[in-house]
CSV table of C-alpha atoms in Angstrom, one decimal:
chain,number,residue,atom,x,y,z
A,21,MET,CA,60.1,-50.8,-41.4
A,22,ALA,CA,58.5,-47.6,-41.8
A,23,ARG,CA,56.1,-46.7,-39.0
A,24,ARG,CA,52.6,-46.2,-40.0
A,25,LYS,CA,51.3,-42.7,-39.1
A,26,ALA,CA,48.2,-42.7,-37.1
A,27,PRO,CA,45.4,-40.9,-38.8
A,28,THR,CA,44.7,-37.5,-37.1
A,29,VAL,CA,41.2,-37.2,-35.9
A,30,LYS,CA,40.0,-33.6,-36.0
A,31,GLU,CA,37.4,-33.2,-33.4
A,32,ASP,CA,35.1,-30.3,-33.9
A,33,VAL,CA,33.5,-29.7,-30.6
A,34,GLN,CA,30.8,-27.1,-30.8
A,35,CYS,CA,28.4,-26.0,-28.1
A,36,ASN,CA,24.9,-25.7,-29.2
A,37,LEU,CA,23.9,-22.4,-27.8
A,38,ILE,CA,20.4,-22.2,-29.2
A,39,PRO,CA,18.5,-24.0,-26.3
A,40,MET,CA,20.3,-21.8,-23.9
A,41,VAL,CA,19.4,-18.7,-25.8
A,42,ASP,CA,15.8,-19.9,-25.8
A,43,ILE,CA,15.7,-20.4,-22.1
A,44,MET,CA,17.4,-17.1,-21.4
A,45,PHE,CA,14.9,-15.3,-23.6
A,46,LEU,CA,12.1,-16.9,-21.6
A,47,LEU,CA,13.7,-15.9,-18.3
A,48,LEU,CA,14.3,-12.4,-19.6
A,49,LEU,CA,10.7,-12.1,-20.7
A,50,PHE,CA,9.5,-13.4,-17.3
A,51,PHE,CA,11.5,-10.9,-15.3
A,52,MET,CA,10.7,-8.0,-17.7
A,53,LEU,CA,7.0,-8.7,-17.4
A,54,GLY,CA,7.3,-9.2,-13.6
A,55,ALA,CA,9.2,-6.0,-13.0
A,56,ASP,CA,6.8,-3.5,-11.6
A,57,MET,CA,8.3,-0.3,-12.9
A,58,SER,CA,5.1,1.5,-13.7
A,59,GLN,CA,3.8,1.9,-10.2
A,60,ARG,CA,5.9,4.8,-9.0
A,61,GLU,CA,2.9,6.0,-7.1
A,62,GLN,CA,3.2,3.3,-4.5
A,63,ALA,CA,6.1,3.7,-2.1
A,64,ASP,CA,7.9,0.7,-0.8
A,65,LEU,CA,6.4,0.3,2.7
A,66,VAL,CA,5.1,-2.4,5.0
A,67,LEU,CA,1.3,-2.1,5.0
A,68,PRO,CA,-0.8,-3.4,7.9
A,69,THR,CA,-2.5,-6.7,7.1
A,70,ALA,CA,-6.3,-7.1,7.1
A,71,SER,CA,-8.2,-10.2,6.1
A,72,GLU,CA,-11.4,-8.4,5.2
A,73,ILE,CA,-10.1,-6.0,2.6
A,74,LYS,CA,-11.2,-5.9,-1.0
A,75,GLU,CA,-8.4,-7.1,-3.1
A,76,ASP,CA,-7.0,-4.6,-5.7
A,77,LYS,CA,-8.5,-5.2,-9.1
A,78,PRO,CA,-7.6,-3.1,-12.2
A,79,ASP,CA,-9.6,0.0,-11.4
A,80,LYS,CA,-12.5,0.4,-13.7
A,81,SER,CA,-13.7,3.5,-11.9
A,82,PRO,CA,-13.5,6.6,-14.0
A,83,ASP,CA,-12.6,8.7,-11.0
A,84,PRO,CA,-9.0,9.8,-10.9
A,85,ALA,CA,-7.1,8.8,-7.8
A,86,THR,CA,-4.2,10.2,-5.8
A,87,THR,CA,-2.1,7.8,-3.7
A,88,VAL,CA,-0.8,9.4,-0.5
A,89,ASN,CA,2.0,7.3,1.1
A,90,ILE,CA,3.0,7.8,4.7
A,91,GLN,CA,6.4,6.3,5.4
A,92,HIS,CA,9.3,6.6,7.8
A,93,ARG,CA,12.2,8.6,6.5
A,94,GLN,CA,15.1,6.5,5.2
A,95,ASP,CA,18.3,6.4,7.2
A,96,SER,CA,21.0,8.4,5.6
A,97,SER,CA,24.3,10.1,6.4
A,98,THR,CA,22.4,13.0,8.0
A,99,PHE,CA,19.5,11.1,9.5
A,100,SER,CA,19.1,7.9,11.4
A,101,CYS,CA,16.4,6.6,13.7
A,102,PRO,CA,17.5,3.7,15.9
A,103,ILE,CA,14.0,2.9,17.0
A,104,ASN,CA,12.8,2.4,13.5
A,105,ALA,CA,15.9,0.5,12.6
A,106,GLN,CA,15.3,-1.9,15.4
A,107,GLY,CA,11.7,-2.5,14.2
A,108,GLY,CA,10.2,-0.4,17.0
A,109,TYR,CA,7.4,2.2,16.9
A,110,CYS,CA,8.9,5.6,16.1
A,111,ARG,CA,6.5,8.2,17.4
A,112,ALA,CA,8.4,11.3,16.3
A,113,ASP,CA,6.2,13.1,13.8
A,114,ASP,CA,9.1,14.7,12.0
A,115,HIS,CA,10.5,11.2,11.2
A,116,TRP,CA,7.5,10.5,9.1
A,117,ALA,CA,6.9,11.8,5.6
A,118,VAL,CA,3.9,12.2,3.3
A,119,VAL,CA,5.0,11.1,-0.2
A,120,ILE,CA,2.9,11.6,-3.3
A,121,ARG,CA,4.2,10.3,-6.6
A,122,GLY,CA,7.7,9.8,-5.2
A,123,ARG,CA,8.0,13.3,-3.9
A,124,GLU,CA,7.8,14.3,-0.2
A,125,VAL,CA,5.1,16.8,0.5
A,126,PRO,CA,5.3,18.8,3.8
A,127,ILE,CA,2.1,18.5,5.8
A,128,THR,CA,1.7,22.3,5.6
A,129,ALA,CA,1.7,22.1,1.8
A,130,LEU,CA,-0.5,19.1,1.6
A,131,LYS,CA,-3.7,21.0,1.6
A,132,ASP,CA,-2.7,23.2,-1.3
A,133,GLN,CA,-1.7,20.1,-3.4
A,134,LEU,CA,-4.8,18.1,-2.6
A,135,LYS,CA,-7.1,21.1,-3.1
A,136,ALA,CA,-5.6,21.8,-6.5
A,137,GLU,CA,-6.0,18.1,-7.5
A,138,ALA,CA,-9.6,18.0,-6.0
A,139,ASP,CA,-10.6,21.1,-8.0
A,140,GLU,CA,-9.5,19.5,-11.2
A,141,ASN,CA,-12.3,16.9,-10.8
A,142,LEU,CA,-15.2,18.5,-9.2
A,143,GLU,CA,-18.6,16.7,-9.4
A,144,THR,CA,-21.1,18.3,-11.7
A,145,ASP,CA,-23.8,18.9,-9.0
A,146,VAL,CA,-23.8,20.6,-5.7
A,147,ASP,CA,-24.0,17.9,-3.0
A,148,PRO,CA,-27.2,18.5,-1.0
A,149,ALA,CA,-25.7,17.4,2.3
A,150,ALA,CA,-22.5,19.4,2.0
A,151,GLY,CA,-24.0,22.4,0.2
A,152,VAL,CA,-21.0,22.6,-2.2
A,153,ARG,CA,-19.6,20.8,-5.2
A,154,LEU,CA,-17.4,18.1,-3.8
A,155,SER,CA,-14.5,16.5,-5.7
A,156,ALA,CA,-14.9,13.2,-7.6
A,157,ARG,CA,-11.2,12.5,-7.0
A,158,LYS,CA,-10.3,9.5,-4.9
A,159,VAL,CA,-7.5,9.5,-2.3
A,160,ILE,CA,-5.9,6.2,-1.4
A,161,ILE,CA,-4.0,6.4,1.9
A,162,ARG,CA,-1.1,3.9,2.1
A,163,ALA,CA,0.4,4.2,5.5
A,164,ASP,CA,3.2,2.1,7.0
A,165,ARG,CA,2.0,-0.3,9.6
A,166,ALA,CA,4.0,1.5,12.3
A,167,ALA,CA,2.9,5.0,11.2
A,168,PRO,CA,1.3,7.1,14.0
A,169,TYR,CA,-2.4,7.4,13.6
A,170,GLY,CA,-2.0,11.2,14.0
A,171,MET,CA,-0.3,11.4,10.6
A,172,VAL,CA,-3.1,9.5,8.9
A,173,ASN,CA,-5.6,11.6,10.8
A,174,LYS,CA,-4.0,14.8,9.4
A,175,VAL,CA,-4.2,13.4,5.8
A,176,ILE,CA,-7.9,12.5,6.3
A,177,GLU,CA,-8.6,15.9,7.8
A,178,THR,CA,-6.8,17.6,4.9
A,179,CYS,CA,-8.9,15.5,2.4
A,180,SER,CA,-12.0,16.7,4.3
A,181,LEU,CA,-10.9,20.3,4.1
A,182,SER,CA,-10.1,20.0,0.4
A,183,GLY,CA,-13.5,18.7,-0.5
A,184,ILE,CA,-12.4,15.1,-1.1
A,185,TYR,CA,-14.7,12.5,0.5
A,186,LYS,CA,-13.7,9.4,-1.5
A,187,VAL,CA,-11.0,8.2,0.8
A,188,GLU,CA,-9.7,4.6,0.8
A,189,VAL,CA,-7.1,3.1,3.1
A,190,GLY,CA,-4.7,0.5,1.8
A,191,ALA,CA,-3.8,-2.7,3.6
A,192,ALA,CA,-2.1,-5.9,2.6
A,193,VAL,CA,-3.7,-9.3,2.2
A,194,PRO,CA,-2.3,-11.7,4.8
A,195,ALA,CA,-0.1,-14.4,3.6
A,196,PRO,CA,-1.9,-17.8,3.3
A,197,LYS,CA,-1.1,-20.1,6.2
B,23,MET,CA,41.4,-21.8,-56.1
B,24,ALA,CA,42.0,-21.1,-52.5
B,25,GLY,CA,39.0,-20.2,-50.5
B,26,VAL,CA,36.8,-21.1,-47.6
B,27,SER,CA,36.1,-24.7,-47.6
B,28,MET,CA,32.5,-25.6,-47.2
B,29,GLU,CA,33.1,-29.2,-47.0
B,30,GLY,CA,31.0,-30.8,-44.2
B,31,ASP,CA,29.5,-27.4,-43.3
B,32,GLU,CA,25.8,-27.4,-43.9
B,33,ASN,CA,25.2,-23.8,-43.0
B,34,PRO,CA,27.6,-21.5,-44.7
B,35,VAL,CA,26.4,-18.4,-42.7
B,36,ALA,CA,27.5,-18.6,-39.1
B,37,ILE,CA,26.1,-16.1,-36.7
B,38,ASN,CA,28.2,-15.4,-33.7
B,39,VAL,CA,25.8,-15.6,-30.8
B,40,THR,CA,28.3,-14.9,-28.1
B,41,PRO,CA,27.6,-11.1,-27.8
B,42,LEU,CA,23.9,-11.9,-27.9
B,43,VAL,CA,24.2,-14.3,-25.0
B,44,ASP,CA,26.4,-11.7,-23.1
B,45,ILE,CA,23.7,-9.1,-23.5
B,46,ILE,CA,20.9,-11.3,-22.5
B,47,PHE,CA,22.9,-12.5,-19.5
B,48,CYS,CA,23.3,-8.9,-18.4
B,49,LEU,CA,19.7,-8.1,-18.9
B,50,CYS,CA,18.7,-11.2,-17.0
B,51,VAL,CA,20.9,-10.4,-14.1
B,52,PHE,CA,19.5,-6.8,-14.0
B,53,PHE,CA,15.9,-7.9,-14.0
B,54,MET,CA,16.6,-10.7,-11.5
B,55,ILE,CA,18.2,-8.3,-9.1
B,56,SER,CA,15.5,-5.7,-9.4
B,57,PHE,CA,12.7,-8.2,-9.3
B,58,LYS,CA,10.6,-8.2,-6.2
B,59,PHE,CA,7.5,-10.2,-5.5
B,60,LYS,CA,4.7,-7.7,-4.9
B,61,GLN,CA,2.6,-8.1,-1.9
B,62,LEU,CA,-1.1,-8.4,-2.6
B,63,GLU,CA,-2.8,-5.2,-1.6
B,64,GLY,CA,-6.4,-4.2,-1.1
B,65,LYS,CA,-8.4,-1.3,0.2
B,66,PHE,CA,-11.0,-0.4,2.8
B,67,ASP,CA,-13.5,2.1,1.6
B,68,SER,CA,-13.5,4.9,4.1
B,69,TRP,CA,-15.5,7.6,2.5
B,70,LEU,CA,-16.0,10.6,4.6
B,71,PRO,CA,-19.5,11.6,5.5
B,72,LYS,CA,-20.5,14.4,3.2
B,73,GLY,CA,-22.5,16.5,5.5
B,74,LYS,CA,-20.2,16.2,8.5
B,75,GLY,CA,-17.2,18.4,8.3
B,76,VAL,CA,-16.3,17.6,4.7
B,77,THR,CA,-16.4,21.3,3.9
B,78,GLY,CA,-14.2,22.1,6.8
B,79,GLY,CA,-16.7,23.0,9.4
B,80,VAL,CA,-17.4,21.2,12.7
B,81,SER,CA,-20.4,18.9,12.6
B,82,ALA,CA,-23.4,20.8,13.9
B,83,ASP,CA,-25.1,17.7,15.2
B,84,ILE,CA,-23.0,15.9,17.7
B,85,VAL,CA,-23.7,12.3,17.4
B,86,LEU,CA,-23.9,10.7,20.8
B,87,ASP,CA,-25.5,7.5,19.5
B,88,GLU,CA,-22.5,5.4,18.5
B,89,VAL,CA,-20.3,2.6,19.3
B,90,ARG,CA,-17.0,4.2,20.2
B,91,VAL,CA,-13.7,2.3,20.4
B,92,ALA,CA,-11.2,4.4,22.3
B,93,MET,CA,-7.5,3.6,21.6
B,94,TYR,CA,-4.5,4.9,23.6
B,95,TRP,CA,-0.8,4.4,23.3
B,96,ASP,CA,0.9,3.0,26.4
B,97,GLU,CA,4.4,4.4,26.2
B,98,ASN,CA,5.8,2.1,28.8
B,99,ALA,CA,4.4,-1.1,27.5
B,100,GLN,CA,4.8,0.1,23.8
B,101,ARG,CA,1.4,-1.2,23.0
B,102,THR,CA,-2.1,0.1,22.3
B,103,VAL,CA,-4.8,0.0,24.9
B,104,ARG,CA,-8.3,-0.4,23.6
B,105,GLN,CA,-11.5,0.5,25.4
B,106,LEU,CA,-15.1,0.0,24.7
B,107,LYS,CA,-17.7,1.5,27.1
B,108,ASN,CA,-15.0,2.1,29.7
B,109,ARG,CA,-13.9,-1.5,29.6
B,110,ARG,CA,-10.4,-2.4,28.6
B,111,VAL,CA,-10.3,-5.1,25.9
B,112,ASP,CA,-7.0,-6.7,25.0
B,113,ASP,CA,-8.2,-9.7,23.1
B,114,ASP,CA,-9.3,-9.4,19.5
B,115,GLU,CA,-12.1,-12.0,19.7
B,116,GLU,CA,-13.5,-10.3,22.8
B,117,LEU,CA,-13.4,-6.9,21.2
B,118,ALA,CA,-15.1,-8.2,18.1
B,119,GLN,CA,-17.8,-9.8,20.2
B,120,LEU,CA,-18.4,-6.6,22.2
B,121,ILE,CA,-18.6,-4.5,19.1
B,122,LYS,CA,-21.0,-6.9,17.6
B,123,GLU,CA,-23.2,-6.8,20.7
B,124,ALA,CA,-23.1,-3.1,21.0
B,125,HIS,CA,-24.0,-2.7,17.3
B,126,ALA,CA,-26.7,-5.3,17.6
B,127,ASP,CA,-28.3,-3.1,20.3
B,128,TRP,CA,-28.6,-0.3,17.8
B,129,VAL,CA,-29.9,-2.6,15.1
B,130,ALA,CA,-32.6,-3.8,17.5
B,131,MET,CA,-33.6,-0.1,18.0
B,132,ASN,CA,-34.0,0.2,14.2
B,133,ARG,CA,-30.8,2.1,13.8
B,134,PRO,CA,-28.6,-0.2,11.7
B,135,ASP,CA,-26.6,2.7,10.3
B,136,THR,CA,-25.2,3.6,13.7
B,137,PRO,CA,-21.5,3.9,13.1
B,138,VAL,CA,-18.6,2.4,15.0
B,139,THR,CA,-16.4,5.3,15.8
B,140,ILE,CA,-12.7,4.7,16.1
B,141,ASP,CA,-11.3,7.4,18.5
B,142,ALA,CA,-7.6,6.8,18.5
B,143,GLU,CA,-4.8,8.8,20.0
B,144,ALA,CA,-2.3,10.3,17.6
B,145,ARG,CA,0.5,7.9,18.7
B,146,VAL,CA,-1.4,4.7,18.1
B,147,PRO,CA,0.2,2.7,15.3
B,148,TRP,CA,-1.8,2.6,12.1
B,149,ALA,CA,-1.8,-1.2,12.1
B,150,ASP,CA,-3.8,-1.3,15.4
B,151,VAL,CA,-6.4,1.0,13.9
B,152,ILE,CA,-6.7,-1.2,10.8
B,153,ALA,CA,-7.0,-4.2,13.1
B,154,VAL,CA,-10.1,-2.7,14.7
B,155,MET,CA,-11.5,-1.8,11.2
B,156,ASN,CA,-10.9,-5.4,10.2
B,157,LEU,CA,-12.9,-6.7,13.2
B,158,CYS,CA,-15.8,-4.4,12.3
B,159,LYS,CA,-15.8,-5.6,8.7
B,160,LYS,CA,-15.6,-9.2,10.0
B,161,ASN,CA,-18.9,-8.5,11.9
B,162,GLY,CA,-20.5,-7.1,8.8
B,163,ILE,CA,-20.3,-3.5,10.1
B,164,ASP,CA,-19.5,-1.2,7.2
B,165,SER,CA,-20.3,2.1,8.9
B,166,ILE,CA,-17.0,3.0,10.5
B,167,GLU,CA,-16.0,6.6,11.3
B,168,PHE,CA,-12.7,8.1,12.5
B,169,ALA,CA,-13.0,10.7,15.2
B,170,LEU,CA,-11.1,13.8,14.1
B,171,GLY,CA,-10.2,16.9,16.0
B,172,ALA,CA,-11.9,20.1,15.0
B,173,PRO,CA,-10.0,21.8,12.2
B,174,PRO,CA,-7.9,24.9,13.1
B,175,PRO,CA,-9.8,28.2,12.7
B,176,GLN,CA,-9.3,29.7,9.2
């Protein structure tokens, strides 16, 4: 008796990729919007926390601003600081750098740079108290929590010598408990 | 005629989405790795007094009427020592209370604008200075000044 041949079932297994593509698009969009690539002015540092600060809002003030970051130098093949690496307070002035727009500015050249930026935005009237035209430019000082006050002091003093009086200091909002 | 059978195939145009998925995966991985939650930041207004040294000169009128918080760095203990009116204050609450009382004295004398001057040594960590500023703001004191050394002669 001739054997009956079993019918071959051709299975066509296809993976529907469309929902996956949808989800991945959403994820991509989230990460792209969340990526903070525009703020090159702000160096990556640990700010001191303060509960009473005014939270940053999109600045509506027409005054231009310069962000001055004070941060510890990064460890490299030629430089290392064991105190900072262990989370201690490094007090060596030359281990700390003043960084504006991602570029280190030596403290000796800071006055020239701030003065040039201050002069670009002078107020229209002579200030009666100071007797000169002061600058409308704002300086935001973002110093690492462990930075020596002397460095911040130098930056404030340089602002003062450059005719900048609108100084703000940055701090972080404490994490909610 | 031999050709592509469209039997059972509803959509004759098939798009190969595999390269698209590959690229999106790569982009996703890139953004996931570079993603960082940003810490919420804020600012303290610390505008410099216009008439006092903003043009580079030393203040002509030395203000003796003030609430001065002195801060020193104790190298051995690796901590900041805070003093108010020659009294060492370690506790934040106590310092806040003392600043409040000292400032209230000036307010009672009709001098509400009397500043709290933070006179910190150069080695004091910035976080400790900000902590004192924060205590002042907590007490509603907005007039805070930093004591600076005289600028070098031009």
